[in-house]
Short mmCIF file of C-alpha atoms in Angstrom, two decimals:
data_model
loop_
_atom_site.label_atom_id
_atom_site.label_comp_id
_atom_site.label_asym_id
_atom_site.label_seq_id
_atom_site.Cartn_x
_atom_site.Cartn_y
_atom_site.Cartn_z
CA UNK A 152 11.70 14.38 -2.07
CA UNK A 153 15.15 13.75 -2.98
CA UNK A 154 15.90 10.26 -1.78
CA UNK A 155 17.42 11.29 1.86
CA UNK A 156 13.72 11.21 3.41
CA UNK A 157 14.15 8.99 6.45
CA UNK A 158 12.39 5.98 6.44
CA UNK A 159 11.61 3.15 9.66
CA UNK A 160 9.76 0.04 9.37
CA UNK A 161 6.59 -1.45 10.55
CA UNK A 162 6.49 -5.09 11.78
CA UNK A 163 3.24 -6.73 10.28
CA UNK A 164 2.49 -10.43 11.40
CA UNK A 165 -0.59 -11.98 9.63
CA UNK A 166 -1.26 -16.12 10.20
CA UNK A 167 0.13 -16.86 7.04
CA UNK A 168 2.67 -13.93 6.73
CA UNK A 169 5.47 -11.81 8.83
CA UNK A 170 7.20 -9.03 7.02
CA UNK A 171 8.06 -5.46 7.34
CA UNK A 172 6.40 -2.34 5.48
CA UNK A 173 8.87 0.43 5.03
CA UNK A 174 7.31 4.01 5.79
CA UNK A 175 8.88 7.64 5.61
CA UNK A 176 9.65 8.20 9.14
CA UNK A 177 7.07 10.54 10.50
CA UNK A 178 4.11 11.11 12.74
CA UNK A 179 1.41 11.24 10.33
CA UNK A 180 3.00 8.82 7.78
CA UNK A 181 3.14 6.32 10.64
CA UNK A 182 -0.58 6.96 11.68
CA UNK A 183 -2.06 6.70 8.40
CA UNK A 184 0.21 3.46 8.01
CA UNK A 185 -0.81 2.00 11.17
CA UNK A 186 -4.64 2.72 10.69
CA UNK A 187 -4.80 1.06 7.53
CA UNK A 188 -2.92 -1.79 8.09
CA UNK A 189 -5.09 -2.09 11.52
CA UNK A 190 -8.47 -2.04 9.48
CA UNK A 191 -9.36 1.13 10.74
CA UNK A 192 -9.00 3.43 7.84
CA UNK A 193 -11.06 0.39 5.24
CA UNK A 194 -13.26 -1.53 7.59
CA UNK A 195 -14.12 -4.84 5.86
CA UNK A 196 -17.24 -4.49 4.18
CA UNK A 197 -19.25 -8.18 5.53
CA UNK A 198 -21.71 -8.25 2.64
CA UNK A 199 -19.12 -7.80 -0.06
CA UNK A 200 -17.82 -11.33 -0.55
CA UNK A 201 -16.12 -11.48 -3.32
CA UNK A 202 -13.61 -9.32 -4.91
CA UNK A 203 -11.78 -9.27 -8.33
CA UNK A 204 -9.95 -5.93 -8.61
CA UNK A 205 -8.62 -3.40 -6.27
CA UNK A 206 -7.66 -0.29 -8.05
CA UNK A 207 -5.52 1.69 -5.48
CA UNK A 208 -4.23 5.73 -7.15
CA UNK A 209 -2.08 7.60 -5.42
CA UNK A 210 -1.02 4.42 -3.33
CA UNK A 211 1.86 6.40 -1.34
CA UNK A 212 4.07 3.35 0.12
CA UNK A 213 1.13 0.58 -0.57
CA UNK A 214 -0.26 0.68 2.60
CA UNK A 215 -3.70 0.25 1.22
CA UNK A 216 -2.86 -1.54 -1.71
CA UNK A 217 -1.48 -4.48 0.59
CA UNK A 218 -4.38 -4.59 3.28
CA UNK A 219 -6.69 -5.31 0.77
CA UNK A 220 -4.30 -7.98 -0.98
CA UNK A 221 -4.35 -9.76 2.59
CA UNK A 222 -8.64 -8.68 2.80
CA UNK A 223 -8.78 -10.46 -0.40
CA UNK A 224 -5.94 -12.51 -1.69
CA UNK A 225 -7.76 -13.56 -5.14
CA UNK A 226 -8.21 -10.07 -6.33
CA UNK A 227 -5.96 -8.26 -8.55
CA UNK A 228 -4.52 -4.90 -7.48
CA UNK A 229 -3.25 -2.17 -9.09
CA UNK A 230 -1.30 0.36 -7.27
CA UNK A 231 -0.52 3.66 -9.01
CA UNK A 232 2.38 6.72 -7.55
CA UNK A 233 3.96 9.19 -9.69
CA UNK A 234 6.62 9.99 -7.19
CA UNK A 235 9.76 8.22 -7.37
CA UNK A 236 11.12 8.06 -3.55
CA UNK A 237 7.64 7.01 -2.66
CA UNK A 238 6.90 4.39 -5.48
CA UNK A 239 10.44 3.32 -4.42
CA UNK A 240 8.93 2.05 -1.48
CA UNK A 241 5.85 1.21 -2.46
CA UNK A 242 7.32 -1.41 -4.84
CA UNK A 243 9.59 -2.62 -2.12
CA UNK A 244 6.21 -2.64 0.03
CA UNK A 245 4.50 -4.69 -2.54
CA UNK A 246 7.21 -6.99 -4.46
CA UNK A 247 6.15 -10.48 -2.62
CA UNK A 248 3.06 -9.99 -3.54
CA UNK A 249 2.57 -11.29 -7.26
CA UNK A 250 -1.29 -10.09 -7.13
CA UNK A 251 -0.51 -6.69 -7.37
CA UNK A 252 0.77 -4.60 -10.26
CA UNK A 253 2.88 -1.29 -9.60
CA UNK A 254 2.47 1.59 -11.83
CA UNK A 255 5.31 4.87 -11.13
CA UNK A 256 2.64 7.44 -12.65
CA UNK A 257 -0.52 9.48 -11.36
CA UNK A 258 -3.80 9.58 -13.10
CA UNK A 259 -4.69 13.21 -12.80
CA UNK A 260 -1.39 15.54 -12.19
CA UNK A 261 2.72 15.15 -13.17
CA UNK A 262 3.90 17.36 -10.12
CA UNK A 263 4.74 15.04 -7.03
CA UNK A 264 5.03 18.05 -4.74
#
């Protein structure tokens, strides 16, 4: 990517919360989006109560990374991208959240392609 990708937002609205979620502006980045935000993707696990740390790699724009900081707004989470127009937005995605921690590498391969 070389920082022209087109992006569009999604509207989220929790009870506590309203805020946007910026997302590369295409069909399956908006589906994937939209299913994890929507609890389809991660369905809530009942019998896991508590949770302390939510290691998310290869967190694209932070969809994931922010449905589980609203699942479980104690944890800490840890949201790793090694590609810059995409961590771009996942930090944007995840900045009012002081929870989680943004980290612009991989953990397994340099090349973003």
């Amino acid at each position: 990517m070389d920082g022209t990708t087109p992006t569009t937002q999604i509207k989220l609205r929790t009870s506590a919360l309203e805020f946007a979620v910026e997302v590369f502006d295409n069909p399956l980045s908006l589906e994937i989006t939209r299913s994890i935000l929507d609890g389809k993707t991660y369905p809530r696990i009942n019998f896991i109560k508590e949770v302390n740390v939510v290691v998310d790699i290869g967190a694209n724009v932070g969809a994931a990374s922010l449905y589980f900081a609203l699942q479980y707004p104690t944890a800490r989470l840890y949201a790793f991208e090694p590609c810059p127009d995409t961590y771009r937005l996942l930090r944007q995605n995840l900045t009012p959240f002081s929870n989680i921690r943004t980290f612009h590498f991989g953990l397994l391969a340099p090349d973003c392609r």
